[in-house]
Every structure is written in structure tokens, then in C-alpha cells.
Amino acid sequence: MENNFDVIIIGGSYSGLSAGMALGRSLRKILIIDSGRPCNQQTPYSHNFLTHDGKIPKEISDLAKEQVSKYKTVQFYDGLVTNVSKQSENFEVRTENGGVFHARKIILASGVKDIMPDIPGFAECWGISVIHCPYCHGYEVHGKATGIMSNGDMGFEFSKIVYNLTKELTLFTNGSSTLNGEQTERFGRNNIGITETEIERIDHENGQIRKVILKGGEEISLDALYAKIPFEQNVNTDDLGLELTEHGHIKIDHFHKTNVEGVFACGDNTTMMRAVANAVAQGNLTGAIVNKELADESF
């Protein structure tokens, strides 16, 4: 395999493949490096994406890769990127299995890694019945017994969205509530329970939540639990000195440029809106912008 490219895309899921299609159709020499560890790997169905609503996520990404592979200037490499560095006129990308590649531009479509809380049963249910997004999963559990594991302003704002989908709602602050007085009053007015006792474990069957067991033994039956959990970037942002937002996303401008010249980012690593449709849209735009920049430089 050759090692010099116009663009290296780190991450071969929805956003990376979408950027790769835009650049492949523009006859750019592209390498897409992917480690094969998508964050939605145990999510059974993807929703809220026109023409693909209800499909298995891997079916969407497999079809996307098949279609992108038809463009002969696009190549793929299976591996985990361990280092990205700026050289004199290009970038060098190294992988865990010894691959070394160079490119004029870098697109980080590397997604994020969710950090699971130390609650037995949580990880097994993540993406199945412990869910992150009401737009991706909310319709399927509307009207059902639902919990939200969050607190403070985030829990308050998130509850507004979920309350529209179900009135059988409980907020689990998983410790002392940090809601202010007005927020607590609003919960009471809407008959939303607030449980401050910490969660001991989640009882489930093949990832489908049955009940939450609190410390002390109380059990609360649930069909779904929304959770906002921390994450970390899948790439070492310190390698290039990338700026992050206050929430930990890669900071980009309206053209998906990072603070490092020649490095772009798109997809889940840049936004709180983690959805397949959004990732595809971001990747398509980023590919077009990178192609324009390459054209400007060589014309």
C-alpha cells in the first residue's frame, strides 16, 4: 500500500465515510483508517435518518463502505491511530500495528469513547434500553416507564424533552439533587419523581432494563433509562495541540476547521448532537470544504 495521500480520514464510520465519498467523487487520493470500534456497536436499531429509519447500524455503515469503495482513489486501512504529527509540509499518521502514512490534510472523524459508570448492568444495557438520545430512541419507548439519570441544569433541560414523550417519568440524580428551588417545583407540578438515592445496579434481560435497584434495596421498574455520561476523545488531541470546547468536544469553526491549520473534524467528536443523520451531514460538508481548500492551493 502506498503511503502518501491528499487526505487521511481517521475514523471510518458514518461521518468519515461521508467525507470519504465527497472526496472520492472529487478524485482525491484518500485513506480512511478505522479501528472497527463504533460507539453504537451494541445498539440494535438506528432511527431518525431518512431512508434508513429502523435499520441495524452496521447495515448502514457496511452499505456506506461498499458504496465509498467504488471510488478508486479511496483506500481503507484497518488499524488504531496512535499518533498524528505535523511535518514540514504534511502530516504523519502512525498506527498501532506499525503503519506510517502521510497526507496534506487530516480529517478527524474518530468519534468518542463513552465512559461507563461503575453500576453493574449499565454497560450491558447501553444503547439498548439505557439510551442517550430522545431523537434516536425516544419514539420506541414513548408512554413507557422511563428514567433519566442526570442532575442539575442538564437534568432539568433534558427532562423537558423527554416529558413530551412520556408522563411516567422519574429523575435519578444518583446522589444529592443539585436542582434549584424553581426547578424542583416544576418537577413537582408535572408529577415527575426525583430520586436522590444512588443506583446500586440495573436488573436487565439481554440488555433490556427491567428495574433499577437503589442502594438500600428499593426497586423501581423501568422500560428505559436515559443517561448523560462522560466521554473521552478517541484520538490524542494533545499530539497536535487541538483546542477542545468546555464540554470536551474538538473545537471547530463553521467550516469544520480546528485551530490547527490543515486539520478538520466532524461527527460525534465535535458535537452534543450524536446522531447518524448529523454525522453523515457533517462528513459530507467537511469533505467538500477540504476539497475546496486543496483546489485553492493547487490552482
Short mmCIF file of C-alpha atoms in Angstrom, two decimals:
data_model
loop_
_atom_site.label_atom_id
_atom_site.label_comp_id
_atom_site.label_asym_id
_atom_site.label_seq_id
_atom_site.Cartn_x
_atom_site.Cartn_y
_atom_site.Cartn_z
CA MET A 1 0.00 0.00 0.00
CA GLU A 2 1.29 3.45 -0.87
CA ASN A 3 1.66 5.89 2.00
CA ASN A 4 1.17 9.37 0.52
CA PHE A 5 -2.34 10.81 0.21
CA ASP A 6 -4.18 14.04 -0.28
CA VAL A 7 -6.27 13.41 2.82
CA ILE A 8 -6.22 10.90 5.65
CA ILE A 9 -9.56 10.40 7.38
CA ILE A 10 -9.25 8.97 10.88
CA GLY A 11 -12.47 7.11 11.57
CA GLY A 12 -14.43 5.02 9.09
CA SER A 13 -17.94 5.24 10.45
CA TYR A 14 -20.79 7.46 9.20
CA SER A 15 -19.03 10.82 9.27
CA GLY A 16 -15.71 9.54 7.94
CA LEU A 17 -17.33 7.55 5.15
CA SER A 18 -19.48 10.52 4.18
CA ALA A 19 -16.40 12.74 3.94
CA GLY A 20 -14.64 9.99 2.01
CA MET A 21 -17.45 9.80 -0.54
CA ALA A 22 -17.37 13.55 -1.17
CA LEU A 23 -13.60 13.47 -1.64
CA GLY A 24 -13.59 10.22 -3.65
CA ARG A 25 -16.07 11.71 -6.07
CA SER A 26 -13.67 14.65 -6.39
CA LEU A 27 -10.85 12.27 -7.40
CA ARG A 28 -8.79 12.96 -4.29
CA LYS A 29 -6.39 10.28 -3.02
CA ILE A 30 -7.90 9.30 0.29
CA LEU A 31 -7.01 6.89 3.07
CA ILE A 32 -9.66 6.01 5.63
CA ILE A 33 -8.21 4.45 8.80
CA ASP A 34 -10.64 2.74 11.14
CA SER A 35 -10.21 0.63 14.28
CA GLY A 36 -13.59 -1.10 13.95
CA ARG A 37 -14.90 0.02 17.36
CA PRO A 38 -18.00 2.18 16.80
CA CYS A 39 -19.66 3.60 19.90
CA ASN A 40 -23.05 2.22 18.80
CA GLN A 41 -21.84 -1.34 18.23
CA GLN A 42 -24.48 -2.90 20.51
CA THR A 43 -27.34 -0.57 19.51
CA PRO A 44 -29.94 -2.79 17.81
CA TYR A 45 -31.62 -0.19 15.56
CA SER A 46 -30.88 3.26 14.18
CA HIS A 47 -33.66 5.83 13.86
CA ASN A 48 -34.40 9.36 12.67
CA PHE A 49 -32.35 9.03 9.46
CA LEU A 50 -34.41 9.32 6.29
CA THR A 51 -34.40 6.17 4.08
CA HIS A 52 -32.63 4.18 6.85
CA ASP A 53 -35.05 4.51 9.76
CA GLY A 54 -35.11 1.31 11.82
CA LYS A 55 -32.09 -0.32 10.21
CA ILE A 56 -29.32 -2.05 12.15
CA PRO A 57 -26.46 0.48 12.45
CA LYS A 58 -23.90 -1.93 10.98
CA GLU A 59 -26.11 -2.44 7.92
CA ILE A 60 -25.95 1.30 7.26
CA SER A 61 -22.18 1.54 7.73
CA ASP A 62 -21.49 -1.64 5.70
CA LEU A 63 -23.54 -0.31 2.80
CA ALA A 64 -21.83 3.06 3.08
CA LYS A 65 -18.37 1.45 2.96
CA GLU A 66 -19.39 -0.65 -0.03
CA GLN A 67 -20.52 2.46 -1.90
CA VAL A 68 -17.44 4.52 -0.97
CA SER A 69 -15.18 1.63 -2.01
CA LYS A 70 -16.38 2.02 -5.60
CA TYR A 71 -14.35 5.22 -5.90
CA LYS A 72 -10.89 4.01 -6.91
CA THR A 73 -8.95 6.87 -5.31
CA VAL A 74 -10.21 5.85 -1.85
CA GLN A 75 -8.29 3.24 0.15
CA PHE A 76 -9.01 1.68 3.54
CA TYR A 77 -6.73 0.59 6.35
CA ASP A 78 -7.72 -1.36 9.46
CA GLY A 79 -5.87 -0.06 12.47
CA LEU A 80 -5.84 2.15 15.54
CA VAL A 81 -4.16 5.53 15.11
CA THR A 82 -1.65 6.17 17.89
CA ASN A 83 -0.02 9.42 16.76
CA VAL A 84 -0.65 12.31 14.37
CA SER A 85 2.12 14.86 13.90
CA LYS A 86 2.72 17.91 11.72
CA GLN A 87 5.71 17.60 9.42
CA SER A 88 7.23 20.38 7.32
CA GLU A 89 4.67 20.25 4.51
CA ASN A 90 2.30 17.49 5.52
CA PHE A 91 1.08 15.29 8.36
CA GLU A 92 2.36 11.93 9.51
CA VAL A 93 -0.06 9.34 10.90
CA ARG A 94 1.14 6.26 12.79
CA THR A 95 -0.95 3.24 13.75
CA GLU A 96 -0.71 0.64 16.49
CA ASN A 97 0.21 -2.09 14.00
CA GLY A 98 3.13 -0.17 12.51
CA GLY A 99 1.52 1.67 9.61
CA VAL A 100 3.02 5.05 8.70
CA PHE A 101 1.19 7.36 6.28
CA HIS A 102 1.40 10.95 5.10
CA ALA A 103 -1.17 13.43 3.84
CA ARG A 104 -1.68 17.09 3.08
CA LYS A 105 -4.85 17.26 5.15
CA ILE A 106 -6.32 15.39 8.11
CA ILE A 107 -10.00 14.81 8.87
CA LEU A 108 -10.73 13.62 12.39
CA ALA A 109 -13.96 11.61 12.23
CA SER A 110 -12.83 9.47 15.13
CA GLY A 111 -15.89 9.74 17.37
CA VAL A 112 -15.75 9.46 21.15
CA LYS A 113 -15.48 6.74 23.77
CA ASP A 114 -18.21 6.66 26.41
CA ILE A 115 -17.04 6.24 30.00
CA MET A 116 -19.41 3.87 31.75
CA PRO A 117 -20.35 4.48 35.38
CA ASP A 118 -19.50 1.81 37.92
CA ILE A 119 -23.06 0.47 38.00
CA PRO A 120 -23.49 -3.26 37.31
CA GLY A 121 -25.78 -3.77 34.32
CA PHE A 122 -25.29 -0.28 32.90
CA ALA A 123 -22.79 -1.15 30.17
CA GLU A 124 -24.78 -4.24 29.14
CA CYS A 125 -27.87 -2.07 28.58
CA TRP A 126 -26.08 0.88 26.96
CA GLY A 127 -27.51 1.66 23.53
CA ILE A 128 -30.31 -0.90 24.01
CA SER A 129 -32.51 0.29 26.86
CA VAL A 130 -30.12 2.69 28.61
CA ILE A 131 -30.11 5.36 25.94
CA HIS A 132 -28.62 8.79 25.26
CA CYS A 133 -30.87 10.48 22.72
CA PRO A 134 -34.65 11.02 22.61
CA TYR A 135 -34.47 11.69 18.87
CA CYS A 136 -32.68 8.40 18.17
CA HIS A 137 -34.63 6.20 20.60
CA GLY A 138 -37.47 8.13 22.23
CA TYR A 139 -40.32 7.19 19.93
CA GLU A 140 -39.80 3.49 20.56
CA VAL A 141 -40.27 3.93 24.34
CA HIS A 142 -42.82 6.74 24.36
CA GLY A 143 -45.51 6.40 27.00
CA LYS A 144 -43.46 3.80 28.91
CA ALA A 145 -41.97 3.89 32.41
CA THR A 146 -38.85 5.95 31.87
CA GLY A 147 -36.00 7.25 33.98
CA ILE A 148 -33.44 9.97 33.42
CA MET A 149 -30.05 9.67 35.13
CA SER A 150 -28.86 13.24 35.34
CA ASN A 151 -28.82 16.21 37.69
CA GLY A 152 -28.89 19.99 37.90
CA ASP A 153 -29.44 22.15 34.83
CA MET A 154 -28.68 19.28 32.45
CA GLY A 155 -31.25 17.05 34.10
CA PHE A 156 -33.82 19.84 34.13
CA GLU A 157 -33.45 20.73 30.45
CA PHE A 158 -33.28 17.10 29.33
CA SER A 159 -36.44 16.26 31.27
CA LYS A 160 -38.38 18.87 29.29
CA ILE A 161 -37.68 16.96 26.07
CA VAL A 162 -38.43 13.51 27.48
CA TYR A 163 -41.60 14.69 29.27
CA ASN A 164 -43.15 15.28 25.87
CA LEU A 165 -42.68 11.56 25.12
CA THR A 166 -43.87 10.09 28.41
CA LYS A 167 -45.52 11.31 31.58
CA GLU A 168 -44.39 8.22 33.52
CA LEU A 169 -41.06 9.79 34.33
CA THR A 170 -38.54 9.70 37.19
CA LEU A 171 -35.34 11.71 37.55
CA PHE A 172 -32.47 9.80 39.17
CA THR A 173 -29.94 12.33 40.42
CA ASN A 174 -27.77 9.43 41.69
CA GLY A 175 -26.85 11.43 44.76
CA SER A 176 -27.94 14.73 46.28
CA SER A 177 -30.04 16.81 43.90
CA THR A 178 -28.46 19.99 42.54
CA LEU A 179 -31.74 21.27 41.11
CA ASN A 180 -32.63 24.75 42.34
CA GLY A 181 -35.90 25.51 44.10
CA GLU A 182 -37.75 26.64 40.99
CA GLN A 183 -36.66 23.59 39.02
CA THR A 184 -37.71 21.24 41.83
CA GLU A 185 -41.11 22.96 41.97
CA ARG A 186 -41.56 22.47 38.23
CA PHE A 187 -40.86 18.76 38.60
CA GLY A 188 -43.48 18.52 41.31
CA ARG A 189 -46.01 20.44 39.24
CA ASN A 190 -45.54 17.95 36.40
CA ASN A 191 -45.65 14.89 38.69
CA ILE A 192 -42.07 13.90 37.87
CA GLY A 193 -40.49 11.99 40.72
CA ILE A 194 -36.99 12.87 41.93
CA THR A 195 -34.92 10.03 43.40
CA GLU A 196 -31.68 11.07 45.09
CA THR A 197 -30.64 7.65 46.39
CA GLU A 198 -27.68 6.29 44.44
CA ILE A 199 -28.24 3.47 41.97
CA GLU A 200 -26.80 0.15 43.15
CA ARG A 201 -27.33 -1.85 39.95
CA ILE A 202 -29.56 -2.33 36.94
CA ASP A 203 -31.56 -5.51 36.58
CA HIS A 204 -31.95 -6.47 32.92
CA GLU A 205 -32.52 -9.31 30.49
CA ASN A 206 -30.20 -9.34 27.48
CA GLY A 207 -29.73 -5.58 27.76
CA GLN A 208 -33.40 -4.79 28.23
CA ILE A 209 -33.81 -2.98 31.53
CA ARG A 210 -36.35 -4.37 33.97
CA LYS A 211 -35.74 -2.32 37.09
CA VAL A 212 -33.30 -0.09 38.89
CA ILE A 213 -32.16 -1.26 42.32
CA LEU A 214 -31.16 1.59 44.63
CA LYS A 215 -28.70 1.45 47.48
CA GLY A 216 -30.80 0.37 50.43
CA GLY A 217 -32.78 -2.13 48.38
CA GLU A 218 -35.62 -0.07 46.87
CA GLU A 219 -36.58 -1.28 43.37
CA ILE A 220 -38.14 0.86 40.64
CA SER A 221 -39.46 -0.81 37.48
CA LEU A 222 -38.43 0.84 34.21
CA ASP A 223 -38.65 0.21 30.48
CA ALA A 224 -35.96 2.73 29.55
CA LEU A 225 -33.35 4.93 31.20
CA TYR A 226 -31.83 8.00 29.57
CA ALA A 227 -28.33 8.81 30.73
CA LYS A 228 -25.86 11.57 30.08
CA ILE A 229 -22.43 10.09 30.79
CA PRO A 230 -18.90 11.45 30.33
CA PHE A 231 -16.77 10.62 27.31
CA GLU A 232 -13.25 10.97 26.04
CA GLN A 233 -11.83 11.58 22.59
CA ASN A 234 -10.65 8.52 20.64
CA VAL A 235 -7.58 10.40 19.41
CA ASN A 236 -4.87 12.06 21.46
CA THR A 237 -5.73 15.72 20.90
CA ASP A 238 -2.51 16.78 22.64
CA ASP A 239 -0.43 15.40 19.74
CA LEU A 240 -1.47 18.32 17.56
CA GLY A 241 -2.39 20.79 20.27
CA LEU A 242 -6.09 20.74 19.39
CA GLU A 243 -8.41 23.02 21.31
CA LEU A 244 -11.45 21.49 23.00
CA THR A 245 -14.75 23.05 24.00
CA GLU A 246 -15.84 23.30 27.63
CA HIS A 247 -17.78 20.06 27.12
CA GLY A 248 -14.75 18.17 25.77
CA HIS A 249 -15.54 18.23 22.04
CA ILE A 250 -12.99 19.19 19.40
CA LYS A 251 -13.45 22.90 18.75
CA ILE A 252 -14.26 23.70 15.11
CA ASP A 253 -15.46 26.72 13.17
CA HIS A 254 -18.33 26.87 10.68
CA PHE A 255 -16.06 25.27 8.06
CA HIS A 256 -15.15 22.37 10.38
CA LYS A 257 -11.60 23.66 10.74
CA THR A 258 -9.81 23.07 14.02
CA ASN A 259 -7.31 25.52 15.49
CA VAL A 260 -4.55 23.58 13.66
CA GLU A 261 -4.14 24.55 10.01
CA GLY A 262 -4.90 21.59 7.74
CA VAL A 263 -6.79 19.59 10.39
CA PHE A 264 -10.56 19.28 10.19
CA ALA A 265 -13.04 17.42 12.39
CA CYS A 266 -16.60 16.16 12.02
CA GLY A 267 -19.08 13.84 13.67
CA ASP A 268 -19.58 12.85 17.30
CA ASN A 269 -16.19 14.20 18.39
CA THR A 270 -17.37 17.77 17.69
CA THR A 271 -20.98 17.96 18.89
CA MET A 272 -23.51 17.01 21.56
CA MET A 273 -25.92 16.02 18.75
CA ARG A 274 -24.83 12.41 18.43
CA ALA A 275 -26.98 11.04 15.63
CA VAL A 276 -26.27 9.14 12.41
CA ALA A 277 -28.01 11.72 10.22
CA ASN A 278 -25.99 14.55 11.74
CA ALA A 279 -22.72 12.65 11.35
CA VAL A 280 -23.42 11.98 7.68
CA ALA A 281 -24.29 15.64 7.06
CA GLN A 282 -21.19 16.89 8.84
CA GLY A 283 -18.93 14.49 6.95
CA ASN A 284 -20.37 15.49 3.58
CA LEU A 285 -19.79 19.18 4.30
CA THR A 286 -16.28 18.59 5.63
CA GLY A 287 -15.30 16.61 2.54
CA ALA A 288 -16.48 19.43 0.27
CA ILE A 289 -14.63 22.07 2.30
CA VAL A 290 -11.39 20.08 2.32
CA ASN A 291 -11.65 19.54 -1.44
CA LYS A 292 -12.13 23.29 -1.93
CA GLU A 293 -9.05 24.04 0.15
CA LEU A 294 -6.97 21.54 -1.83
CA ALA A 295 -8.23 23.09 -5.08
CA ASP A 296 -7.37 26.59 -3.89
CA GLU A 297 -3.83 25.52 -3.02
CA SER A 298 -3.07 23.78 -6.31
CA PHE A 299 -4.81 26.04 -8.84
#
